Structure formats: C-alpha cells, structure tokens
PDB file of C-alpha atoms in Angstrom:
ATOM      1  CA  UNK L   1     -14.863 -15.970  -1.099  1.00 42.00           C
ATOM      2  CA  UNK L   2     -12.643 -13.499   0.725  1.00 43.00           C
ATOM      3  CA  UNK L   3     -10.964 -16.094   2.956  1.00 45.00           C
ATOM      4  CA  UNK L   4     -10.884 -13.471   5.692  1.00 48.00           C
ATOM      5  CA  UNK L   5      -9.710 -14.585   9.122  1.00 49.00           C
ATOM      6  CA  UNK L   6     -10.734 -12.610  12.173  1.00 47.00           C
ATOM      7  CA  UNK L   7      -7.918 -11.087  14.203  1.00 53.00           C
ATOM      8  CA  UNK L   8      -8.980 -10.347  17.770  1.00 61.00           C
ATOM      9  CA  UNK L   9      -6.874  -8.974  20.617  1.00 79.00           C
ATOM     10  CA  UNK L  10      -7.687  -6.993  23.735  1.00 86.00           C
ATOM     11  CA  UNK L  11      -7.590  -3.205  23.458  1.00 89.00           C
ATOM     12  CA  UNK L  12      -4.557  -3.122  25.763  1.00 91.00           C
ATOM     13  CA  UNK L  13      -2.602  -5.098  23.141  1.00 91.00           C
ATOM     14  CA  UNK L  14      -3.097  -2.230  20.675  1.00 92.00           C
ATOM     15  CA  UNK L  15      -2.541   0.508  23.258  1.00 91.00           C
ATOM     16  CA  UNK L  16       0.883  -0.984  23.934  1.00 91.00           C
ATOM     17  CA  UNK L  17       1.790  -0.314  20.279  1.00 91.00           C
ATOM     18  CA  UNK L  18       1.360   3.435  20.719  1.00 92.00           C
ATOM     19  CA  UNK L  19       3.875   5.868  22.218  1.00 92.00           C
ATOM     20  CA  UNK L  20       3.040   9.541  22.727  1.00 94.00           C
ATOM     21  CA  UNK L  21       5.430  12.476  22.605  1.00 94.00           C
ATOM     22  CA  UNK L  22       3.702  15.765  23.368  1.00 93.00           C
ATOM     23  CA  UNK L  23       5.274  19.112  22.550  1.00 88.00           C
ATOM     24  CA  UNK L  24       3.543  21.841  24.537  1.00 82.00           C
ATOM     25  CA  UNK L  25       0.511  21.548  26.779  1.00 86.00           C
ATOM     26  CA  UNK L  26      -2.054  18.768  26.349  1.00 91.00           C
ATOM     27  CA  UNK L  27      -3.846  17.546  29.445  1.00 93.00           C
ATOM     28  CA  UNK L  28      -3.591  13.912  30.528  1.00 93.00           C
ATOM     29  CA  UNK L  29      -7.252  13.153  29.801  1.00 94.00           C
ATOM     30  CA  UNK L  30      -6.880  14.200  26.151  1.00 95.00           C
ATOM     31  CA  UNK L  31      -3.654  12.228  25.890  1.00 94.00           C
ATOM     32  CA  UNK L  32      -5.397   9.114  27.235  1.00 94.00           C
ATOM     33  CA  UNK L  33      -8.371   9.661  24.924  1.00 94.00           C
ATOM     34  CA  UNK L  34      -6.069  10.032  21.915  1.00 95.00           C
ATOM     35  CA  UNK L  35      -4.227   6.836  22.783  1.00 94.00           C
ATOM     36  CA  UNK L  36      -7.475   4.927  23.402  1.00 94.00           C
ATOM     37  CA  UNK L  37      -9.001   6.092  20.115  1.00 94.00           C
ATOM     38  CA  UNK L  38      -5.810   5.285  18.206  1.00 94.00           C
ATOM     39  CA  UNK L  39      -5.812   1.797  19.714  1.00 94.00           C
ATOM     40  CA  UNK L  40      -9.487   1.335  18.883  1.00 94.00           C
ATOM     41  CA  UNK L  41      -8.889   2.365  15.274  1.00 95.00           C
ATOM     42  CA  UNK L  42      -5.905   0.028  15.003  1.00 95.00           C
ATOM     43  CA  UNK L  43      -7.986  -2.820  16.434  1.00 95.00           C
ATOM     44  CA  UNK L  44     -10.734  -2.228  13.858  1.00 95.00           C
ATOM     45  CA  UNK L  45      -8.222  -2.116  11.000  1.00 96.00           C
ATOM     46  CA  UNK L  46      -6.532  -5.302  12.224  1.00 95.00           C
ATOM     47  CA  UNK L  47      -9.861  -7.124  12.288  1.00 94.00           C
ATOM     48  CA  UNK L  48     -10.978  -5.740   8.933  1.00 95.00           C
ATOM     49  CA  UNK L  49      -7.673  -6.541   7.233  1.00 96.00           C
ATOM     50  CA  UNK L  50      -7.065  -9.801   9.154  1.00 94.00           C
ATOM     51  CA  UNK L  51      -3.598  -8.744  10.227  1.00 92.00           C
ATOM     52  CA  UNK L  52      -1.701  -8.500  13.499  1.00 89.00           C
ATOM     53  CA  UNK L  53       0.407  -5.355  14.003  1.00 89.00           C
ATOM     54  CA  UNK L  54       3.955  -6.318  14.928  1.00 84.00           C
ATOM     55  CA  UNK L  55       5.649  -3.010  15.648  1.00 88.00           C
ATOM     56  CA  UNK L  56       5.142   0.067  17.795  1.00 92.00           C
ATOM     57  CA  UNK L  57       4.843   3.599  16.512  1.00 92.00           C
ATOM     58  CA  UNK L  58       5.259   7.063  17.996  1.00 95.00           C
ATOM     59  CA  UNK L  59       2.686   9.852  17.736  1.00 95.00           C
ATOM     60  CA  UNK L  60       4.154  13.344  18.020  1.00 96.00           C
ATOM     61  CA  UNK L  61       1.561  15.904  19.096  1.00 96.00           C
ATOM     62  CA  UNK L  62       2.137  19.627  18.682  1.00 95.00           C
ATOM     63  CA  UNK L  63       0.307  22.867  17.915  1.00 93.00           C
ATOM     64  CA  UNK L  64       3.097  23.509  15.376  1.00 94.00           C
ATOM     65  CA  UNK L  65       1.735  20.838  13.031  1.00 95.00           C
ATOM     66  CA  UNK L  66      -0.831  22.072  10.505  1.00 92.00           C
ATOM     67  CA  UNK L  67      -2.170  18.689   9.395  1.00 92.00           C
ATOM     68  CA  UNK L  68      -1.666  14.979  10.163  1.00 94.00           C
ATOM     69  CA  UNK L  69       1.409  13.474   8.540  1.00 94.00           C
ATOM     70  CA  UNK L  70       2.206   9.768   8.575  1.00 96.00           C
ATOM     71  CA  UNK L  71       2.777   8.132   5.195  1.00 96.00           C
ATOM     72  CA  UNK L  72       5.331  10.580   3.776  1.00 95.00           C
ATOM     73  CA  UNK L  73       6.951  11.023   7.176  1.00 95.00           C
ATOM     74  CA  UNK L  74       7.593   7.270   7.437  1.00 95.00           C
ATOM     75  CA  UNK L  75       8.834   7.124   3.843  1.00 96.00           C
ATOM     76  CA  UNK L  76      11.313   9.930   4.513  1.00 95.00           C
ATOM     77  CA  UNK L  77      12.561   8.796   7.936  1.00 93.00           C
ATOM     78  CA  UNK L  78      12.209   4.988   7.769  1.00 91.00           C
ATOM     79  CA  UNK L  79      10.606   5.230  11.225  1.00 92.00           C
ATOM     80  CA  UNK L  80       7.062   4.376  12.303  1.00 91.00           C
ATOM     81  CA  UNK L  81       5.720   7.733  13.384  1.00 92.00           C
ATOM     82  CA  UNK L  82       2.964  10.257  12.848  1.00 94.00           C
ATOM     83  CA  UNK L  83       2.618  13.995  13.370  1.00 95.00           C
ATOM     84  CA  UNK L  84      -0.717  15.078  14.830  1.00 96.00           C
ATOM     85  CA  UNK L  85      -1.894  18.697  15.219  1.00 95.00           C
ATOM     86  CA  UNK L  86      -3.009  19.445  18.769  1.00 95.00           C
ATOM     87  CA  UNK L  87      -6.133  21.322  17.628  1.00 94.00           C
ATOM     88  CA  UNK L  88      -7.535  18.202  15.935  1.00 94.00           C
ATOM     89  CA  UNK L  89      -7.308  16.346  19.237  1.00 94.00           C
ATOM     90  CA  UNK L  90      -8.848  19.190  21.236  1.00 94.00           C
ATOM     91  CA  UNK L  91     -11.715  19.550  18.712  1.00 92.00           C
ATOM     92  CA  UNK L  92     -12.232  15.774  18.335  1.00 91.00           C
ATOM     93  CA  UNK L  93     -11.500  15.857  14.592  1.00 92.00           C
ATOM     94  CA  UNK L  94      -8.698  13.287  14.356  1.00 93.00           C
ATOM     95  CA  UNK L  95      -9.079  10.879  11.382  1.00 94.00           C
ATOM     96  CA  UNK L  96      -7.825   7.957  13.487  1.00 95.00           C
ATOM     97  CA  UNK L  97      -8.531   5.194  10.977  1.00 96.00           C
ATOM     98  CA  UNK L  98      -6.929   7.078   8.085  1.00 95.00           C
ATOM     99  CA  UNK L  99      -3.727   7.707  10.005  1.00 95.00           C
ATOM    100  CA  UNK L 100      -3.543   4.203  11.504  1.00 95.00           C
ATOM    101  CA  UNK L 101      -4.030   2.810   7.992  1.00 96.00           C
ATOM    102  CA  UNK L 102      -1.084   4.890   6.775  1.00 96.00           C
ATOM    103  CA  UNK L 103       1.072   3.681   9.671  1.00 95.00           C
ATOM    104  CA  UNK L 104       0.182  -0.026   9.509  1.00 95.00           C
ATOM    105  CA  UNK L 105      -0.885  -0.471   5.866  1.00 96.00           C
ATOM    106  CA  UNK L 106       1.537   1.829   4.007  1.00 96.00           C
ATOM    107  CA  UNK L 107       2.223   1.414   0.313  1.00 96.00           C
ATOM    108  CA  UNK L 108       4.659   2.911  -2.191  1.00 95.00           C
ATOM    109  CA  UNK L 109       1.839   3.536  -4.666  1.00 96.00           C
ATOM    110  CA  UNK L 110       0.335   6.829  -3.453  1.00 96.00           C
ATOM    111  CA  UNK L 111      -2.961   6.207  -5.254  1.00 97.00           C
ATOM    112  CA  UNK L 112      -3.646   2.874  -3.529  1.00 98.00           C
ATOM    113  CA  UNK L 113      -2.248   3.957  -0.152  1.00 97.00           C
ATOM    114  CA  UNK L 114      -4.594   6.936   0.019  1.00 97.00           C
ATOM    115  CA  UNK L 115      -7.431   4.858  -1.395  1.00 98.00           C
ATOM    116  CA  UNK L 116      -7.138   2.279   1.376  1.00 98.00           C
ATOM    117  CA  UNK L 117      -7.060   4.920   4.111  1.00 97.00           C
ATOM    118  CA  UNK L 118     -10.119   6.780   2.752  1.00 97.00           C
ATOM    119  CA  UNK L 119     -12.042   3.542   2.159  1.00 98.00           C
ATOM    120  CA  UNK L 120     -11.362   2.246   5.678  1.00 97.00           C
ATOM    121  CA  UNK L 121     -12.187   5.613   7.246  1.00 96.00           C
ATOM    122  CA  UNK L 122     -15.617   5.521   5.599  1.00 96.00           C
ATOM    123  CA  UNK L 123     -16.268   1.877   6.437  1.00 96.00           C
ATOM    124  CA  UNK L 124     -15.062   1.586  10.032  1.00 95.00           C
ATOM    125  CA  UNK L 125     -14.055   5.093  11.147  1.00 92.00           C
ATOM    126  CA  UNK L 126     -15.982   7.107  13.711  1.00 86.00           C
ATOM    127  CA  UNK L 127     -14.842  10.587  12.659  1.00 81.00           C
ATOM    128  CA  UNK L 128     -16.729  12.367   9.870  1.00 83.00           C
ATOM    129  CA  UNK L 129     -13.494  13.812   8.526  1.00 88.00           C
ATOM    130  CA  UNK L 130     -11.728  14.929   5.370  1.00 89.00           C
ATOM    131  CA  UNK L 131     -12.134  14.177   2.511  1.00 92.00           C
ATOM    132  CA  UNK L 132     -15.827  13.127   2.507  1.00 93.00           C
ATOM    133  CA  UNK L 133     -16.993  14.341   5.945  1.00 91.00           C
ATOM    134  CA  UNK L 134     -20.727  13.548   6.380  1.00 88.00           C
ATOM    135  CA  UNK L 135     -21.233  12.166   2.870  1.00 94.00           C
ATOM    136  CA  UNK L 136     -20.419   8.854   1.250  1.00 96.00           C
ATOM    137  CA  UNK L 137     -17.221   8.918  -0.791  1.00 97.00           C
ATOM    138  CA  UNK L 138     -19.166   8.853  -4.049  1.00 98.00           C
ATOM    139  CA  UNK L 139     -21.613  11.607  -3.084  1.00 97.00           C
ATOM    140  CA  UNK L 140     -18.706  13.805  -2.001  1.00 96.00           C
ATOM    141  CA  UNK L 141     -16.992  13.093  -5.323  1.00 96.00           C
ATOM    142  CA  UNK L 142     -20.098  13.897  -7.366  1.00 96.00           C
ATOM    143  CA  UNK L 143     -19.713  14.338 -11.095  1.00 96.00           C
ATOM    144  CA  UNK L 144     -15.980  14.936 -10.739  1.00 95.00           C
ATOM    145  CA  UNK L 145     -15.519  11.189 -11.252  1.00 96.00           C
ATOM    146  CA  UNK L 146     -16.074  11.761 -14.975  1.00 95.00           C
ATOM    147  CA  UNK L 147     -12.730  13.532 -15.381  1.00 93.00           C
ATOM    148  CA  UNK L 148     -10.722  11.103 -13.273  1.00 96.00           C
ATOM    149  CA  UNK L 149      -7.745   9.534 -15.006  1.00 96.00           C
ATOM    150  CA  UNK L 150      -6.833   6.439 -13.003  1.00 97.00           C
ATOM    151  CA  UNK L 151      -3.905   5.617 -15.277  1.00 96.00           C
ATOM    152  CA  UNK L 152      -2.370   8.978 -14.418  1.00 94.00           C
ATOM    153  CA  UNK L 153      -3.082   8.627 -10.696  1.00 96.00           C
ATOM    154  CA  UNK L 154      -1.676   5.105 -10.555  1.00 97.00           C
ATOM    155  CA  UNK L 155       1.690   6.371 -11.784  1.00 95.00           C
ATOM    156  CA  UNK L 156       2.123   8.554  -8.691  1.00 93.00           C
ATOM    157  CA  UNK L 157       4.706   7.085  -6.332  1.00 91.00           C
ATOM    158  CA  UNK L 158       5.788   8.299  -2.910  1.00 93.00           C
ATOM    159  CA  UNK L 159       6.651  11.008  -2.007  1.00 93.00           C
ATOM    160  CA  UNK L 160       4.697  12.789  -4.785  1.00 93.00           C
ATOM    161  CA  UNK L 161       1.337  14.394  -4.005  1.00 92.00           C
ATOM    162  CA  UNK L 162      -1.831  12.676  -5.199  1.00 94.00           C
ATOM    163  CA  UNK L 163      -3.310  15.131  -7.666  1.00 88.00           C
ATOM    164  CA  UNK L 164      -3.997  15.522 -11.366  1.00 84.00           C
ATOM    165  CA  UNK L 165      -3.465  18.291 -13.889  1.00 81.00           C
ATOM    166  CA  UNK L 166      -7.232  18.869 -14.104  1.00 82.00           C
ATOM    167  CA  UNK L 167      -8.090  21.807 -11.759  1.00 79.00           C
ATOM    168  CA  UNK L 168     -11.371  20.094 -10.843  1.00 78.00           C
ATOM    169  CA  UNK L 169      -9.417  17.136  -9.487  1.00 84.00           C
ATOM    170  CA  UNK L 170      -7.352  18.712  -6.746  1.00 91.00           C
ATOM    171  CA  UNK L 171      -5.784  16.732  -3.908  1.00 92.00           C
ATOM    172  CA  UNK L 172      -9.096  16.337  -2.071  1.00 93.00           C
ATOM    173  CA  UNK L 173     -10.939  15.077  -5.149  1.00 95.00           C
ATOM    174  CA  UNK L 174      -8.049  12.774  -6.028  1.00 96.00           C
ATOM    175  CA  UNK L 175      -8.266  11.235  -2.542  1.00 96.00           C
ATOM    176  CA  UNK L 176     -11.993  10.668  -3.076  1.00 97.00           C
ATOM    177  CA  UNK L 177     -11.303   9.041  -6.451  1.00 98.00           C
ATOM    178  CA  UNK L 178      -8.732   6.751  -4.845  1.00 98.00           C
ATOM    179  CA  UNK L 179     -11.051   5.808  -1.977  1.00 98.00           C
ATOM    180  CA  UNK L 180     -13.944   5.102  -4.313  1.00 98.00           C
ATOM    181  CA  UNK L 181     -11.856   2.974  -6.679  1.00 98.00           C
ATOM    182  CA  UNK L 182     -10.435   0.872  -3.832  1.00 98.00           C
ATOM    183  CA  UNK L 183     -13.970   0.480  -2.483  1.00 98.00           C
ATOM    184  CA  UNK L 184     -15.165  -0.650  -5.931  1.00 98.00           C
ATOM    185  CA  UNK L 185     -12.382  -3.223  -6.345  1.00 98.00           C
ATOM    186  CA  UNK L 186     -12.983  -4.730  -2.897  1.00 98.00           C
ATOM    187  CA  UNK L 187     -16.779  -4.805  -3.262  1.00 98.00           C
ATOM    188  CA  UNK L 188     -16.784  -6.235  -6.775  1.00 98.00           C
ATOM    189  CA  UNK L 189     -13.768  -8.565  -6.656  1.00 98.00           C
ATOM    190  CA  UNK L 190     -13.119  -9.245  -2.975  1.00 98.00           C
ATOM    191  CA  UNK L 191     -10.429  -8.370  -0.461  1.00 97.00           C
ATOM    192  CA  UNK L 192      -8.122 -11.285  -1.398  1.00 97.00           C
ATOM    193  CA  UNK L 193      -7.517 -10.018  -4.927  1.00 97.00           C
ATOM    194  CA  UNK L 194      -7.024  -6.505  -3.689  1.00 98.00           C
ATOM    195  CA  UNK L 195      -4.410  -7.630  -1.179  1.00 98.00           C
ATOM    196  CA  UNK L 196      -2.508  -9.266  -4.036  1.00 97.00           C
ATOM    197  CA  UNK L 197      -2.598  -5.982  -5.932  1.00 98.00           C
ATOM    198  CA  UNK L 198      -1.473  -4.090  -2.827  1.00 98.00           C
ATOM    199  CA  UNK L 199       1.502  -6.385  -2.312  1.00 96.00           C
ATOM    200  CA  UNK L 200       2.748  -5.614  -5.819  1.00 96.00           C
ATOM    201  CA  UNK L 201       3.663  -2.096  -4.662  1.00 96.00           C
ATOM    202  CA  UNK L 202       4.688  -2.810  -1.083  1.00 94.00           C
ATOM    203  CA  UNK L 203       6.106  -0.067   1.104  1.00 95.00           C
ATOM    204  CA  UNK L 204       9.809   0.643   0.559  1.00 94.00           C
ATOM    205  CA  UNK L 205      11.019   3.753   2.430  1.00 94.00           C
ATOM    206  CA  UNK L 206      13.137   6.210   0.459  1.00 94.00           C
ATOM    207  CA  UNK L 207      12.708   4.211  -2.740  1.00 92.00           C
ATOM    208  CA  UNK L 208      10.670   5.942  -5.418  1.00 90.00           C
ATOM    209  CA  UNK L 209       9.414   3.638  -8.115  1.00 88.00           C
ATOM    210  CA  UNK L 210       6.649   3.861 -10.724  1.00 89.00           C
ATOM    211  CA  UNK L 211       4.891   0.525 -11.242  1.00 91.00           C
ATOM    212  CA  UNK L 212       3.528  -0.974 -14.444  1.00 93.00           C
ATOM    213  CA  UNK L 213      -0.263  -0.690 -14.664  1.00 93.00           C
ATOM    214  CA  UNK L 214      -0.211  -4.128 -16.310  1.00 95.00           C
ATOM    215  CA  UNK L 215      -0.423  -5.637 -12.820  1.00 97.00           C
ATOM    216  CA  UNK L 216      -4.159  -4.907 -12.849  1.00 98.00           C
ATOM    217  CA  UNK L 217      -4.710  -7.144 -15.871  1.00 97.00           C
ATOM    218  CA  UNK L 218      -2.660  -9.872 -14.202  1.00 96.00           C
ATOM    219  CA  UNK L 219      -4.794  -9.822 -11.052  1.00 97.00           C
ATOM    220  CA  UNK L 220      -8.227  -8.777 -12.338  1.00 98.00           C
ATOM    221  CA  UNK L 221      -8.110 -10.128 -15.911  1.00 97.00           C
ATOM    222  CA  UNK L 222      -8.895  -6.601 -17.092  1.00 97.00           C
ATOM    223  CA  UNK L 223      -6.560  -3.719 -17.916  1.00 98.00           C
ATOM    224  CA  UNK L 224      -6.805  -0.599 -15.786  1.00 98.00           C
ATOM    225  CA  UNK L 225      -8.450   1.255 -18.673  1.00 98.00           C
ATOM    226  CA  UNK L 226     -11.384  -1.188 -18.611  1.00 98.00           C
ATOM    227  CA  UNK L 227     -11.567  -1.212 -14.810  1.00 98.00           C
ATOM    228  CA  UNK L 228     -11.744   2.580 -14.944  1.00 98.00           C
ATOM    229  CA  UNK L 229     -14.795   2.495 -17.199  1.00 98.00           C
ATOM    230  CA  UNK L 230     -16.458  -0.147 -15.015  1.00 98.00           C
ATOM    231  CA  UNK L 231     -15.770   1.941 -11.910  1.00 98.00           C
ATOM    232  CA  UNK L 232     -17.207   5.083 -13.516  1.00 98.00           C
ATOM    233  CA  UNK L 233     -20.393   3.202 -14.426  1.00 98.00           C
ATOM    234  CA  UNK L 234     -20.580   1.956 -10.845  1.00 98.00           C
ATOM    235  CA  UNK L 235     -20.205   5.481  -9.426  1.00 98.00           C
ATOM    236  CA  UNK L 236     -22.861   6.772 -11.833  1.00 98.00           C
ATOM    237  CA  UNK L 237     -25.421   4.283 -10.511  1.00 97.00           C
ATOM    238  CA  UNK L 238     -24.697   5.357  -6.928  1.00 97.00           C
ATOM    239  CA  UNK L 239     -24.982   9.126  -7.371  1.00 97.00           C
ATOM    240  CA  UNK L 240     -27.830   9.124  -9.920  1.00 94.00           C
TER     241      UNK L 240
END
C-alpha cells in the first residue's frame, strides 16, 4: 500500500504562494493566467505527492530568458525562484508541472530530480511539452533505452547537466530515461519506497555531493544494476 494521504486546499491557497515579477510587457490577462495555471499545477502536485507547500516562490518573466530555469537557479541562489521565458507564456507552452516540481520537490540528485518532474508532467500535466510532447515517455524514448547507463546517470549531482557520453543519449533522452525510471519505480514498488529513496539525496543548495548507489539495494532489496535490467525489460514490453 502507498499510504497516500490526500492534501486538499482551495486554489487561492496555492495562488498566494506565487509572486510574479515581469520584465518588459506582458498583459494582465496573461499574467493572471500564468499565476492561475501555476497554482493549479502546484495543487495537483501537492495532492499527488501528499504534501503541503510551506513557502512562497517568485516567478521572473522576461523575453531575455531562453528556457525555463528553476532547479539550478535555486541551487545557485538558495532562493525559491524560477525564470520563465515570455514566449512560452504567450504561446501557451509552459511546462507548469515540471517547473513546480522543481520548485517544490527539488533534489540534489539531478537524475531523480529530473525524473520526478518528467514523470509528474506526463501523469498530471496539461501541457504536451518537452521532453516527450504528445507521446508517452517510453514511446518518445524508443530504443534509446537500450544504451542507458543508470549507474552513470545516478552519479550526476547538481549543478551538473543530466547527460551521458553516448551521443544518442543527449540531455533530452537522458531526461526521458530519468522520467521513465522514476515512473517504473513508483508503479512497481509504490510511492512510499520512492519517497524514502528521494529523501536520501535531499536538496542542499550550493552543496555538490555524489551519493552511493548502494541506497537502492537498501530500499528496494536490489542493486541499481539489477533494477536497470528490470526497467529495460519493462520498457521493452511497453514499446514492442
């Protein structure tokens, strides 16, 4: 059993957690829509993860930003904030769940942090966004799962990029691998065990640390090498 408790608050509770700072011109309607959608995403994450957000964060919106930035920004500054490109808001392409997951469920292990955000975006997000867009995580990953080295990815700590030496497993593919593996662990072993794993590498701004992969065996009774093979078999059955 997952022992999941439902967290339910009014949307206004979540809207009060969000401050906006706009650089340049963005009309009030788009600002209100962005805040509403951010609050809705945070509400969904809170209910899915059975947690109650305790702090506020600031979203900086500008046409100078090229892509959303939350996880690394918070690690570097020790402040709860996100950078959001204006064009994503105007074109309705904001990955709200991914960014809210980075703000409220950050982790020092880059592999798991990105995995959680991609997994939650697929499960409860409304935007068909990067990295899987219209497809399931596994279908977007395709046969690239075969070359994935989870032991290598798990050694990546903030602020390093999530990518492997294999040219077929660029940053996008590595994000898909992470999302799929987190999805596999939660589906096969439950959210409670995964939360224990996630706590082992809790978010510590400005502290870079590589964690022992032995924590997987402690929590799942299987080393990461064996979990990797099980996950690859699982992906194969989905895409075949």
